[in-house]
Coordinates of C-alpha atoms and ligand atoms in Angstrom, one line a residue:
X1 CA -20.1 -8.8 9.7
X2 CA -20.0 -4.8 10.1
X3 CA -16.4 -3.9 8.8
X4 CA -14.7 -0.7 9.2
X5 CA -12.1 -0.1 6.5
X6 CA -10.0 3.0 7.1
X7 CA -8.0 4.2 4.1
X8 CA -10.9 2.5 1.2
X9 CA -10.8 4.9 -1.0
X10 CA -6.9 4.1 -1.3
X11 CA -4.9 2.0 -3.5
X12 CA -5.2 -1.7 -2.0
X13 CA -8.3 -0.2 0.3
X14 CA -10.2 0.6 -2.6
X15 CA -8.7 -2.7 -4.1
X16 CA -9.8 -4.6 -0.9
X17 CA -13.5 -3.1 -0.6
X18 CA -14.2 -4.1 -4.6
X19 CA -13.0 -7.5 -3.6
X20 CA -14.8 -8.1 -0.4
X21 CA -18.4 -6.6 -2.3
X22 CA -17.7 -8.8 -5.0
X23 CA -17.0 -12.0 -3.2
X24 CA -18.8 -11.6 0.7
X25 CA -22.1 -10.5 0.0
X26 CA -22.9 -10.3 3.6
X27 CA -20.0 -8.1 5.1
X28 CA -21.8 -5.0 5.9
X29 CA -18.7 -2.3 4.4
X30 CA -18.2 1.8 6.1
X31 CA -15.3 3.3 4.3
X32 CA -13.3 5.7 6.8
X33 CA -11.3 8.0 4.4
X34 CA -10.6 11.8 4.6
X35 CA -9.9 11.7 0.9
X36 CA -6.3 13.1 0.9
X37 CA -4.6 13.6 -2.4
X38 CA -4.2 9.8 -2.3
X39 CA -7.4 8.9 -1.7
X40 CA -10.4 9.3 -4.7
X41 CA -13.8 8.7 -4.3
X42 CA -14.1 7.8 -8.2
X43 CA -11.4 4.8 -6.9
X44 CA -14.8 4.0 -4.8
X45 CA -17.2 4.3 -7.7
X46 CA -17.7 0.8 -9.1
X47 CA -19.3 0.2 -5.2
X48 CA -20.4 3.1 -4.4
X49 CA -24.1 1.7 -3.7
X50 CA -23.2 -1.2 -1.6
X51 CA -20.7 0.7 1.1
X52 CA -20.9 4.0 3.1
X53 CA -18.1 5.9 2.6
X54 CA -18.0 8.1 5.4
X55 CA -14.8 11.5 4.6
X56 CA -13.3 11.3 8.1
X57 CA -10.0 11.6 9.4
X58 CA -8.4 8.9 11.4
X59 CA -7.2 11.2 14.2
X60 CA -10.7 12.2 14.5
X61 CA -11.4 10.5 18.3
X62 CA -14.5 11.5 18.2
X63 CA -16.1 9.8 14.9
X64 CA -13.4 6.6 14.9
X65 CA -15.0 6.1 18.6
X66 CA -18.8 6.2 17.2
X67 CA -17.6 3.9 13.8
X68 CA -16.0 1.4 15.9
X69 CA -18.8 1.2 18.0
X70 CA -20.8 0.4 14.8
X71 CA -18.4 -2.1 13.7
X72 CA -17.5 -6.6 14.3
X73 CA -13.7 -5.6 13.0
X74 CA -11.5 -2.9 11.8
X75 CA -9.2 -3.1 8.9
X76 CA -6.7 -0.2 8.8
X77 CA -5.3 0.5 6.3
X78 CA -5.5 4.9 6.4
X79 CA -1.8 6.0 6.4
X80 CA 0.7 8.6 4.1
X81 CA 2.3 6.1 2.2
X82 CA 4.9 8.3 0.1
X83 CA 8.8 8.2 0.6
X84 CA 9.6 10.9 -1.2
X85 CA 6.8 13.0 0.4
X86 CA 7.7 12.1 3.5
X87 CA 11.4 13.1 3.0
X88 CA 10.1 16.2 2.0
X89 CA 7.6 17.2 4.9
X90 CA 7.3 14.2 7.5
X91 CA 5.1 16.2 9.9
X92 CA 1.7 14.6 8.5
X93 CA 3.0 11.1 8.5
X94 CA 3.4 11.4 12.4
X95 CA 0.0 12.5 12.6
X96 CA -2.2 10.1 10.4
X97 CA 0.4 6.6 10.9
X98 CA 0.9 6.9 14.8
X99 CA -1.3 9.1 15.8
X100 CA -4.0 7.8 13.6
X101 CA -3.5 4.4 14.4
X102 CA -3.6 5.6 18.6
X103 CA -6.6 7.0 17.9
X104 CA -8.0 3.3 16.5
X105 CA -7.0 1.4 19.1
X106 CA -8.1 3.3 21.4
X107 CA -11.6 3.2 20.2
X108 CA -10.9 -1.3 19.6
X109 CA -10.2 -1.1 22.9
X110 CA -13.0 0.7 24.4
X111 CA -15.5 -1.4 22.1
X112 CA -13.9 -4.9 22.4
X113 CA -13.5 -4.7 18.6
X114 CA -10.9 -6.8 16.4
X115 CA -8.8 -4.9 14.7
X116 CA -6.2 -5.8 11.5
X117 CA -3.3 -3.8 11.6
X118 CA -1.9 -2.7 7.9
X119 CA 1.9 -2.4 7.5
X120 CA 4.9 -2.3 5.5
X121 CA 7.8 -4.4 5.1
X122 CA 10.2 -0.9 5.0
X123 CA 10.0 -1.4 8.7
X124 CA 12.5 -3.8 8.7
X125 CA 15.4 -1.2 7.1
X126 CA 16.6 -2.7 4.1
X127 CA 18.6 -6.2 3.1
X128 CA 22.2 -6.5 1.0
X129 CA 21.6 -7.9 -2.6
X130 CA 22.3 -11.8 -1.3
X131 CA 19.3 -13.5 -2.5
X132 CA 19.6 -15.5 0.7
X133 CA 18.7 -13.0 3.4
X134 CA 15.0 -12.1 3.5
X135 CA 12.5 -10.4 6.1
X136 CA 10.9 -12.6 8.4
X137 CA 8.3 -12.1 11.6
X138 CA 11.3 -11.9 13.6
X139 CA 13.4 -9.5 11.7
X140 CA 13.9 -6.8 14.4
X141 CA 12.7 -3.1 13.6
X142 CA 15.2 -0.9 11.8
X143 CA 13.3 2.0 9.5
X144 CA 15.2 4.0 7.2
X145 CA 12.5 6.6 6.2
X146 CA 10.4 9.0 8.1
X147 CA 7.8 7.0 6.4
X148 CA 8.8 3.8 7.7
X149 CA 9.4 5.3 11.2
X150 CA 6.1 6.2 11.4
X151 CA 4.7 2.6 10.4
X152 CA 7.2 1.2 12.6
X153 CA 5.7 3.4 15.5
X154 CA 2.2 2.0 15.0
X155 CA 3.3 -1.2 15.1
X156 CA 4.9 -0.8 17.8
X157 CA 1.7 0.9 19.5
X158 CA -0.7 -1.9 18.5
X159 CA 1.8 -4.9 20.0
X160 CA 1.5 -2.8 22.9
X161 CA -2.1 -3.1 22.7
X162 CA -2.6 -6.2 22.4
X163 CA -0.2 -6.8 25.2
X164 CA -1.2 -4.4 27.5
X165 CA -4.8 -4.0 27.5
X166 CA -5.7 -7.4 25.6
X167 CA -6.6 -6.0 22.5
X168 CA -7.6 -8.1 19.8
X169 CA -5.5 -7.4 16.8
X170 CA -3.3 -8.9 13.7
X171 CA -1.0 -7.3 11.9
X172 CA 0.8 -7.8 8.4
X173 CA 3.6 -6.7 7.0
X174 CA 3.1 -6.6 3.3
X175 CA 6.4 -6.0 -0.1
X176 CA 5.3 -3.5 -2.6
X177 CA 2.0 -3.4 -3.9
X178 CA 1.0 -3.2 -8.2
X179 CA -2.0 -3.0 -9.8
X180 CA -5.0 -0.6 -10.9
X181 CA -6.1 2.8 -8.9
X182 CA -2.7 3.2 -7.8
X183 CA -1.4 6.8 -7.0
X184 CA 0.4 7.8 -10.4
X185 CA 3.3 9.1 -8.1
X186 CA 4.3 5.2 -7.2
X187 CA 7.5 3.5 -9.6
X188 CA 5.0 1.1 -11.6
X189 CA 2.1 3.6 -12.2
X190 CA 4.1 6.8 -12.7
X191 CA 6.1 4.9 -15.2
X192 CA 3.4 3.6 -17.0
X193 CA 1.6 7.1 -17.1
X194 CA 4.7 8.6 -18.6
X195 CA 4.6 6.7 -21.8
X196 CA 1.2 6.8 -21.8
X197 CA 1.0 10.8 -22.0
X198 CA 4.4 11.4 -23.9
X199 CA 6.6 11.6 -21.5
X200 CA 10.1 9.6 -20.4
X201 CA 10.1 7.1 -17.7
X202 CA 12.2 8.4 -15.1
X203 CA 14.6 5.9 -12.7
X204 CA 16.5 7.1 -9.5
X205 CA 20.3 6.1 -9.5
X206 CA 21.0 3.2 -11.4
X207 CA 18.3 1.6 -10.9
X208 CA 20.1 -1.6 -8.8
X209 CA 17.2 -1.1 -5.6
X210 CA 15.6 -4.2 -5.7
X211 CA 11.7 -4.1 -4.5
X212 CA 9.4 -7.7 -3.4
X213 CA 6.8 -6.8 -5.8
X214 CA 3.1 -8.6 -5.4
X215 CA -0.2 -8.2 -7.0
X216 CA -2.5 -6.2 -4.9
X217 CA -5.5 -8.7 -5.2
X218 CA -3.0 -11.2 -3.6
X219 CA -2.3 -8.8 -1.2
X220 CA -6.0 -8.6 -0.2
X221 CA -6.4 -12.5 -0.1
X222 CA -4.0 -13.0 2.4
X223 CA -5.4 -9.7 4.6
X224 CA -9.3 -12.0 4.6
X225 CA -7.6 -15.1 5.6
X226 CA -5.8 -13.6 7.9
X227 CA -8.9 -11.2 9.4
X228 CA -10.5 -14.9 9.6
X229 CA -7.7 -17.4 10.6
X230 CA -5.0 -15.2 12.2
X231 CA -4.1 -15.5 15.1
X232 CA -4.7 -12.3 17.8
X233 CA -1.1 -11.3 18.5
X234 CA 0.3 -12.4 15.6
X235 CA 2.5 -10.2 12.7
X236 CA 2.1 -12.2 9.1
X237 CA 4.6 -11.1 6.6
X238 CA 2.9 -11.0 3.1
X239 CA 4.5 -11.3 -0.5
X240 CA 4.6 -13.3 -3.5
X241 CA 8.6 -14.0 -4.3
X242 CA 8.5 -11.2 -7.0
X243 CA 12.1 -9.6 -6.6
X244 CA 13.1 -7.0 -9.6
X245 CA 15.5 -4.8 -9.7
X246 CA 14.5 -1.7 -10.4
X247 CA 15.7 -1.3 -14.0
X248 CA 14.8 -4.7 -14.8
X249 CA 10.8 -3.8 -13.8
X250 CA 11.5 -0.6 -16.4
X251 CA 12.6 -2.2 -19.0
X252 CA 9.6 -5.1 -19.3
X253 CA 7.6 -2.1 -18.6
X254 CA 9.2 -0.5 -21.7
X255 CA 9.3 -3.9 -24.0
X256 CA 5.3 -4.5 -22.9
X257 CA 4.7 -0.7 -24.2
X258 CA 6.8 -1.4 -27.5
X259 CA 9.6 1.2 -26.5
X260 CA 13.2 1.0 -26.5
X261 CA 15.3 -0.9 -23.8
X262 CA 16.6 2.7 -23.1
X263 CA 14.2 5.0 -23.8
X264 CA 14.1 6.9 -20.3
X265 CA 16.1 9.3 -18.0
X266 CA 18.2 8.6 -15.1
X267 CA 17.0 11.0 -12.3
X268 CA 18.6 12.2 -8.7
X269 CA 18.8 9.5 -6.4
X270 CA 16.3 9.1 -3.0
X271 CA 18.3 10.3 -0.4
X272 CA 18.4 7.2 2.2
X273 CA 17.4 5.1 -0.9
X274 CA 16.8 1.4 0.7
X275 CA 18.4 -1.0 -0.9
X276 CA 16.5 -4.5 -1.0
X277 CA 13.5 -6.1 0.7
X278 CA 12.5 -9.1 0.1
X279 CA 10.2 -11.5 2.4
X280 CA 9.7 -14.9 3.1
X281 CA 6.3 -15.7 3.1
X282 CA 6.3 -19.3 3.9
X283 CA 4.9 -18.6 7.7
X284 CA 2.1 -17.3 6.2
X285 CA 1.6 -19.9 3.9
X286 CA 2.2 -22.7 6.0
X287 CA -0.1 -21.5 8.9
X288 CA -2.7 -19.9 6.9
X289 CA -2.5 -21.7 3.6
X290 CA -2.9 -19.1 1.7
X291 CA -0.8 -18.9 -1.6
X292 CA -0.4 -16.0 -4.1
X293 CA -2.4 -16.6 -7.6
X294 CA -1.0 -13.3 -9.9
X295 CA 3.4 -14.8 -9.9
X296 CA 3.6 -14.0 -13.2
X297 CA 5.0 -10.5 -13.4
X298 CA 4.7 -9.9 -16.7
X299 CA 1.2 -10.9 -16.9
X300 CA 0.5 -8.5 -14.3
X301 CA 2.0 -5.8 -15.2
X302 CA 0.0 -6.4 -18.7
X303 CA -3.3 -6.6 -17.4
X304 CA -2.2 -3.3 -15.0
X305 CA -0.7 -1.3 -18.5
X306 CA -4.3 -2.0 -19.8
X307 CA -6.2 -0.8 -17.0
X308 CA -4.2 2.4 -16.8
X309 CA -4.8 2.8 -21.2
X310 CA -8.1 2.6 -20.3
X311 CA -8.5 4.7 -17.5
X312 CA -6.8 7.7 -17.9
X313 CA -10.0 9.5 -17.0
X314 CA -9.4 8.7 -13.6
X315 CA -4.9 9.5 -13.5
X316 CA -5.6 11.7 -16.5
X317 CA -6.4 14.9 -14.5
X318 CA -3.4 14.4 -11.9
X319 CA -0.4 13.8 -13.9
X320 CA 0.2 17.5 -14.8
X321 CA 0.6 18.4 -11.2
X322 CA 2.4 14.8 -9.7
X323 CA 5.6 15.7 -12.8
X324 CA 5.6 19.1 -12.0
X325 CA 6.3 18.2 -8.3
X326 CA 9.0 15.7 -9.3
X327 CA 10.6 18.0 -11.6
X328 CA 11.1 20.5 -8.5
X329 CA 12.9 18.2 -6.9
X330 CA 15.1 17.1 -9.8
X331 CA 13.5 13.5 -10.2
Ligands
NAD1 P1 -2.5 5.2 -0.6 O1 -1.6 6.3 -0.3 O2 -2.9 4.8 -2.0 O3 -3.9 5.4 0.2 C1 -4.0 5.8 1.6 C2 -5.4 6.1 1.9 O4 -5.5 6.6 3.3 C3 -6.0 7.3 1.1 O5 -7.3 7.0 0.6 C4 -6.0 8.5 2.0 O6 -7.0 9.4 1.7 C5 -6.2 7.8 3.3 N1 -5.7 8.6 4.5 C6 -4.5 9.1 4.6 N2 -4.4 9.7 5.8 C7 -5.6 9.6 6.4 C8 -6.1 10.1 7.6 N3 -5.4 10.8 8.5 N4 -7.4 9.7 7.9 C9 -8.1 9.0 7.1 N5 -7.7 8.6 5.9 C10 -6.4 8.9 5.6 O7 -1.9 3.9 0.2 P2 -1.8 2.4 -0.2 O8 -0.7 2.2 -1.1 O9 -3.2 1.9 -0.5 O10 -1.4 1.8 1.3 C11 -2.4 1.4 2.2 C12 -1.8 0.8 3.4 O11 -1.0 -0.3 3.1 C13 -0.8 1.8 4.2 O12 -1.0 1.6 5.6 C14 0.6 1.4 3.7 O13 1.5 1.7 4.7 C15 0.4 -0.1 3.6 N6 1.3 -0.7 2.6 C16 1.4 -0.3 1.3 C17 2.1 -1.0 0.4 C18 2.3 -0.5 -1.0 O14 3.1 -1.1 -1.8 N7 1.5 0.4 -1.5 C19 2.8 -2.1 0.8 C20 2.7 -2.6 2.1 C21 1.9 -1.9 3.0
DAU2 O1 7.6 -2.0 0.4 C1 6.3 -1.5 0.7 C2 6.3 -0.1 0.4 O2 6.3 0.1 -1.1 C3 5.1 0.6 0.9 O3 5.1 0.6 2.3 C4 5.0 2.1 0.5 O4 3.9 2.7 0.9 C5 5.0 2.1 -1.0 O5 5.1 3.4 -1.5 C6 6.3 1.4 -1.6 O6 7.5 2.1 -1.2 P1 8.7 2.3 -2.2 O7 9.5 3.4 -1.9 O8 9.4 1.0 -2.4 O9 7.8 2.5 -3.6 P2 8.0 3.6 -4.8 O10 6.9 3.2 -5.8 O11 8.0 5.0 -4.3 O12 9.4 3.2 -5.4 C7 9.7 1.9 -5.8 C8 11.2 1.9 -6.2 O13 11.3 2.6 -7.5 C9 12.1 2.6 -5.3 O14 13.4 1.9 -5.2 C10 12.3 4.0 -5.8 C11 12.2 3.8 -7.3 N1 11.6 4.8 -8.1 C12 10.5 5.4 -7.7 C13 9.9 6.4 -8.5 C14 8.6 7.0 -8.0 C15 12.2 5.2 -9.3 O15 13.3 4.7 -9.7 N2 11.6 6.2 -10.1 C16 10.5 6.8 -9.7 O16 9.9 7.7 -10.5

């Protein structure tokens, strides 16, 4: 199989092309990435020799038309995935999220190619703090955030597809993401970086916002069964039962470092802050049998502390310049 991944040398894409080298020999990986300040082609270099990473932009019509021509599937994961940037300057989320993901179904449907549609369960607004209400496939739309406007829009633009033109294409809906080469300006990560180089953690509010939160490799699992099992059409919602408030994710952060229960600094707020999500994943694991293998939080957040100790070679050089941004804006 020749698979396109837009957004590799991301986070969970970067996550998601070391798992597929290291466990489907025979996929054939091109890395689509135009290597914004979230993306790293260091994240990339464990592989480097058994991918092409090609530095593109996704709104490029042009080059996504001759890669998709190349390509069996498409997994697209290329977006701007900050709130807080987003509150600050949403222009460049409308271009890479809808625009971006125009642009690759588009060149899908000129080329008959599959695609997998990556999104966000922020599209679904946010849920009160009763444990019984959760996100499901038929939870209507309702974004808070510019950011999860935009990912709203493409999904909106690739059930359209698939609707209008006969498109092949998933989609998932996927909680918050943890784990290693994650952008030092996300909760766990920035957190984590902060004790590691002297600094205090920082929390918005009180701390009461309560995030789904799932391993990234168990993200990735469910994305290959569904690239091979889902069904065209469909929207799977992905996560792992891993509510936390907030503070309560601080504070084991804090205890796993050896620091005091209170040892960091209450910050302004996010204006529009979302409340809750939380999603039931049992569609997904009833139709797809796939089940998360990382539940244990404090296990993962272990193994992610380590990786970060270790690899401060690689968040080392951007932590300067991701506080001194925060600090502008008083968080
Ligand atoms: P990230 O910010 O770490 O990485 C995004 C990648 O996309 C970067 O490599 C960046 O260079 C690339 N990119 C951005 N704009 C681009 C463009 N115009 N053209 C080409 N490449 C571009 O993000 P992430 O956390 O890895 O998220 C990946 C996807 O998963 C996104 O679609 C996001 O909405 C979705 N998602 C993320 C989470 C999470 O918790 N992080 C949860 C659910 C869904
Ligand atoms: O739910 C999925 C989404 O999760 C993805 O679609 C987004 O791309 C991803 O960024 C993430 O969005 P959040 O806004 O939930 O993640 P973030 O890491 O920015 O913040 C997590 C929570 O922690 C949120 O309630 C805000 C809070 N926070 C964040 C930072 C950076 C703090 O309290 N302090 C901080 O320093």
């Amino acid at each position: 199989m020749r698979l396109l991944v837009t957004g590799g040398a991301g986070f969970i894409g970067a996550n998601f092309v070391h798992s597929t080298v290291r466990e489907r020999p025979a996929v054939s990986v091109t890395v689509l990435d135009a290597l914004t300040y979230a993306g790293s082609r260091e994240s990339l270099r464990p592989v480097e020799n058994d991918i092409r990473l090609v530095e593109g932009d996704v709104t490029d019509e042009p080059l996504v038309d001759r890669l998709v021509a190349e390509s069996d599937a498409v997994v697209h994961f290329a977006a701007e995935t900050h709130v807080d940037n987003a509150l600050a300057d949403p222009a460049v989320f409308v271009r890479s999220n809808v625009v971006g993901t125009f642009a690759i179904l588009e060149a899908v449907r000129r080329h008959g190619v599959r695609v997998h549609h990556i999104s966000t369960d922020e599209v679904y607004g946010d849920l009160p703090l009763d444990p019984a209400v959760r996100f499901t496939a038929a939870t209507p739309l309702n974004p808070s955030s510019p950011y999860s406007a935009t990912k709203a829009a493409a999904d909106l633009l690739v059930r359209a597809w698939v609707r209008s033109y006969g498109v092949a294409a998933t989609m998932s809906n996927c909680s918050n993401n943890y784990g290693p080469y994650q952008h030092i300006e996300k909760f766990i990560p920035r957190q984590i970086t902060n004790i590691l180089s002297g600094r205090r953690p920082k929390l918005y509010g009180a701390g009461a916002n309560v995030r789904d939160w799932i391993h990234v490799e168990d993200h990735n699992s469910a994305v290959w069964r569904i690239l091979e099992n889902g069904v065209s059409g469909s929207t799977y919602l992905i996560g792992a039962d891993g509510e936390r408030d907030n503070l309560s994710v601080l504070r084991l952060i804090l205890a796993l470092m050896g620091h005091d229960a209170d040892d960091f600094d209450h910050v302004v707020d996010r204006s529009g802050h979302d409340l809750r999500y939380a999603i039931d994943p049992s569609a997904l694991c009833a139709e797809l049998q796939w089940a998360p293998k990382h539940t244990d939080l404090t296990a993962g957040l272990s193994s992610t502390i380590e990786w970060y100790r270790e690899n401060d070679w690689w968040w080392g050089p951007l932590k300067e310049q991701v506080e001194a941004h925060y600090a502008e804006r008083g968080q």
